[in-house]
Amino acid sequence: MTKRSDAGDTACPYRRTGHSPEPRVWLLESLTAREREVFLLLGTGQGNRELARELGIAERTVKAHIANIVAKLGQQTRTQAAIVSALAHGSLCTDPMCSRRLGQIPSQRRTPSVA
């Protein structure tokens, strides 16, 4: 039988479990420029074929990059690396117009009204 969490328990799940999907910065710095490019795209949820097409490389090369990324970030699966990618996007993306980089969801972006 499993123990259900108390309905009033508001402790942070990261703190409670001792696991956080956010990587330490130095781990991201260990990625090569091409691995960073693949890593950023990995967070979009696209499959290897789509990533290969987007990058103009072979699908086999994408798989090799992802295997390296998973190992360097200390993750166990591609899915875990994709989650880390989505969480780290704002830190790694260099596109000045990226709404994720600005910490906003596109639908929340509004031009200031002039009064």
PDB file of C-alpha atoms in Angstrom:
ATOM      1  CA  MET A   1       0.000   0.000   0.000  1.00  0.00           C
ATOM      2  CA  THR A   2       1.328   3.438  -0.872  1.00  0.00           C
ATOM      3  CA  LYS A   3       1.207   6.446   1.396  1.00  0.00           C
ATOM      4  CA  ARG A   4      -0.805   9.315   0.017  1.00  0.00           C
ATOM      5  CA  SER A   5       0.547  12.774   0.595  1.00  0.00           C
ATOM      6  CA  ASP A   6      -1.344  14.883   3.051  1.00  0.00           C
ATOM      7  CA  ALA A   7      -3.740  17.258   1.260  1.00  0.00           C
ATOM      8  CA  GLY A   8      -2.360  20.125   3.320  1.00  0.00           C
ATOM      9  CA  ASP A   9       1.270  19.304   2.457  1.00  0.00           C
ATOM     10  CA  THR A  10       2.587  22.285   0.521  1.00  0.00           C
ATOM     11  CA  ALA A  11       6.290  21.380   0.634  1.00  0.00           C
ATOM     12  CA  CYS A  12       8.057  21.848  -2.682  1.00  0.00           C
ATOM     13  CA  PRO A  13       8.250  18.517  -4.564  1.00  0.00           C
ATOM     14  CA  TYR A  14      11.893  19.238  -5.470  1.00  0.00           C
ATOM     15  CA  ARG A  15      12.781  19.732  -1.829  1.00  0.00           C
ATOM     16  CA  ARG A  16      10.615  16.825  -0.655  1.00  0.00           C
ATOM     17  CA  THR A  17      12.116  14.305  -3.102  1.00  0.00           C
ATOM     18  CA  GLY A  18      15.613  15.760  -3.233  1.00  0.00           C
ATOM     19  CA  HIS A  19      15.509  15.776  -7.047  1.00  0.00           C
ATOM     20  CA  SER A  20      15.474  18.823  -9.267  1.00  0.00           C
ATOM     21  CA  PRO A  21      15.445  18.597 -13.074  1.00  0.00           C
ATOM     22  CA  GLU A  22      17.301  21.897 -13.312  1.00  0.00           C
ATOM     23  CA  PRO A  23      20.944  21.312 -14.173  1.00  0.00           C
ATOM     24  CA  ARG A  24      23.878  23.023 -12.572  1.00  0.00           C
ATOM     25  CA  VAL A  25      25.259  25.712 -14.868  1.00  0.00           C
ATOM     26  CA  TRP A  26      28.654  24.065 -15.242  1.00  0.00           C
ATOM     27  CA  LEU A  27      27.015  20.984 -16.765  1.00  0.00           C
ATOM     28  CA  LEU A  28      25.481  23.088 -19.529  1.00  0.00           C
ATOM     29  CA  GLU A  29      28.864  24.667 -20.166  1.00  0.00           C
ATOM     30  CA  SER A  30      30.292  21.219 -20.914  1.00  0.00           C
ATOM     31  CA  LEU A  31      28.166  20.987 -24.085  1.00  0.00           C
ATOM     32  CA  THR A  32      29.754  21.811 -27.424  1.00  0.00           C
ATOM     33  CA  ALA A  33      28.168  24.501 -29.596  1.00  0.00           C
ATOM     34  CA  ARG A  34      26.459  21.863 -31.756  1.00  0.00           C
ATOM     35  CA  GLU A  35      25.260  19.914 -28.717  1.00  0.00           C
ATOM     36  CA  ARG A  36      23.751  23.143 -27.347  1.00  0.00           C
ATOM     37  CA  GLU A  37      21.931  23.621 -30.639  1.00  0.00           C
ATOM     38  CA  VAL A  38      20.571  20.066 -30.500  1.00  0.00           C
ATOM     39  CA  PHE A  39      19.817  20.483 -26.785  1.00  0.00           C
ATOM     40  CA  LEU A  40      17.715  23.602 -27.367  1.00  0.00           C
ATOM     41  CA  LEU A  41      15.747  21.874 -30.120  1.00  0.00           C
ATOM     42  CA  LEU A  42      15.311  18.766 -27.950  1.00  0.00           C
ATOM     43  CA  GLY A  43      13.102  20.789 -25.620  1.00  0.00           C
ATOM     44  CA  THR A  44      10.615  21.417 -28.440  1.00  0.00           C
ATOM     45  CA  GLY A  45       9.477  17.800 -28.310  1.00  0.00           C
ATOM     46  CA  GLN A  46      10.375  17.007 -31.918  1.00  0.00           C
ATOM     47  CA  GLY A  47      11.592  13.555 -32.851  1.00  0.00           C
ATOM     48  CA  ASN A  48      15.060  12.736 -34.142  1.00  0.00           C
ATOM     49  CA  ARG A  49      13.969  12.867 -37.779  1.00  0.00           C
ATOM     50  CA  GLU A  50      12.548  16.368 -37.394  1.00  0.00           C
ATOM     51  CA  LEU A  51      15.612  17.522 -35.467  1.00  0.00           C
ATOM     52  CA  ALA A  52      17.874  16.138 -38.190  1.00  0.00           C
ATOM     53  CA  ARG A  53      15.863  17.917 -40.872  1.00  0.00           C
ATOM     54  CA  GLU A  54      15.951  21.200 -38.928  1.00  0.00           C
ATOM     55  CA  LEU A  55      19.714  20.975 -38.400  1.00  0.00           C
ATOM     56  CA  GLY A  56      20.566  19.613 -41.844  1.00  0.00           C
ATOM     57  CA  ILE A  57      22.348  16.565 -40.426  1.00  0.00           C
ATOM     58  CA  ALA A  58      21.776  12.810 -40.428  1.00  0.00           C
ATOM     59  CA  GLU A  59      19.342  11.295 -37.952  1.00  0.00           C
ATOM     60  CA  ARG A  60      22.149   9.054 -36.738  1.00  0.00           C
ATOM     61  CA  THR A  61      24.204  12.152 -35.896  1.00  0.00           C
ATOM     62  CA  VAL A  62      21.288  13.586 -33.914  1.00  0.00           C
ATOM     63  CA  LYS A  63      21.118  10.346 -31.918  1.00  0.00           C
ATOM     64  CA  ALA A  64      24.845  10.562 -31.175  1.00  0.00           C
ATOM     65  CA  HIS A  65      24.519  14.189 -30.038  1.00  0.00           C
ATOM     66  CA  ILE A  66      21.569  13.318 -27.788  1.00  0.00           C
ATOM     67  CA  ALA A  67      23.471  10.400 -26.254  1.00  0.00           C
ATOM     68  CA  ASN A  68      26.365  12.764 -25.484  1.00  0.00           C
ATOM     69  CA  ILE A  69      23.993  15.374 -24.048  1.00  0.00           C
ATOM     70  CA  VAL A  70      22.248  12.836 -21.800  1.00  0.00           C
ATOM     71  CA  ALA A  71      25.615  11.610 -20.495  1.00  0.00           C
ATOM     72  CA  LYS A  72      27.126  15.073 -19.979  1.00  0.00           C
ATOM     73  CA  LEU A  73      24.077  16.335 -18.091  1.00  0.00           C
ATOM     74  CA  GLY A  74      23.960  13.260 -15.883  1.00  0.00           C
ATOM     75  CA  GLN A  75      20.483  12.306 -17.002  1.00  0.00           C
ATOM     76  CA  GLN A  76      19.230   8.776 -17.638  1.00  0.00           C
ATOM     77  CA  THR A  77      16.897   9.296 -20.589  1.00  0.00           C
ATOM     78  CA  ARG A  78      16.251  11.513 -23.582  1.00  0.00           C
ATOM     79  CA  THR A  79      12.984  12.616 -21.971  1.00  0.00           C
ATOM     80  CA  GLN A  80      14.792  13.829 -18.866  1.00  0.00           C
ATOM     81  CA  ALA A  81      17.217  15.781 -21.062  1.00  0.00           C
ATOM     82  CA  ALA A  82      14.264  17.288 -22.962  1.00  0.00           C
ATOM     83  CA  ILE A  83      12.725  18.479 -19.686  1.00  0.00           C
ATOM     84  CA  VAL A  84      16.033  20.046 -18.647  1.00  0.00           C
ATOM     85  CA  SER A  85      16.218  21.670 -22.081  1.00  0.00           C
ATOM     86  CA  ALA A  86      12.788  23.232 -21.671  1.00  0.00           C
ATOM     87  CA  LEU A  87      13.718  24.505 -18.196  1.00  0.00           C
ATOM     88  CA  ALA A  88      17.102  25.864 -19.300  1.00  0.00           C
ATOM     89  CA  HIS A  89      15.875  27.439 -22.544  1.00  0.00           C
ATOM     90  CA  GLY A  90      15.831  30.963 -21.173  1.00  0.00           C
ATOM     91  CA  SER A  91      19.476  30.682 -20.113  1.00  0.00           C
ATOM     92  CA  LEU A  92      20.739  29.239 -23.390  1.00  0.00           C
ATOM     93  CA  CYS A  93      18.664  30.858 -26.106  1.00  0.00           C
ATOM     94  CA  THR A  94      20.430  33.738 -27.824  1.00  0.00           C
ATOM     95  CA  ASP A  95      17.465  34.928 -29.918  1.00  0.00           C
ATOM     96  CA  PRO A  96      16.632  38.421 -28.614  1.00  0.00           C
ATOM     97  CA  MET A  97      13.015  38.071 -29.791  1.00  0.00           C
ATOM     98  CA  CYS A  98      12.406  34.723 -28.055  1.00  0.00           C
ATOM     99  CA  SER A  99       9.419  35.040 -25.736  1.00  0.00           C
ATOM    100  CA  ARG A 100      10.698  32.128 -23.608  1.00  0.00           C
ATOM    101  CA  ARG A 101      13.979  33.952 -23.127  1.00  0.00           C
ATOM    102  CA  LEU A 102      12.104  36.990 -21.889  1.00  0.00           C
ATOM    103  CA  GLY A 103      10.211  34.818 -19.410  1.00  0.00           C
ATOM    104  CA  GLN A 104       6.878  35.409 -21.093  1.00  0.00           C
ATOM    105  CA  ILE A 105       4.359  33.242 -22.838  1.00  0.00           C
ATOM    106  CA  PRO A 106       3.575  34.698 -26.312  1.00  0.00           C
ATOM    107  CA  SER A 107      -0.115  35.194 -25.472  1.00  0.00           C
ATOM    108  CA  GLN A 108       0.887  37.230 -22.413  1.00  0.00           C
ATOM    109  CA  ARG A 109       3.063  39.592 -24.421  1.00  0.00           C
ATOM    110  CA  ARG A 110       1.390  42.927 -24.727  1.00  0.00           C
ATOM    111  CA  THR A 111       2.459  46.280 -25.967  1.00  0.00           C
ATOM    112  CA  PRO A 112       2.219  48.988 -23.338  1.00  0.00           C
ATOM    113  CA  SER A 113      -0.866  51.112 -23.656  1.00  0.00           C
ATOM    114  CA  VAL A 114      -0.431  54.823 -24.003  1.00  0.00           C
ATOM    115  CA  ALA A 115      -2.629  56.781 -21.605  1.00  0.00           C
TER     116      ALA A 115
END
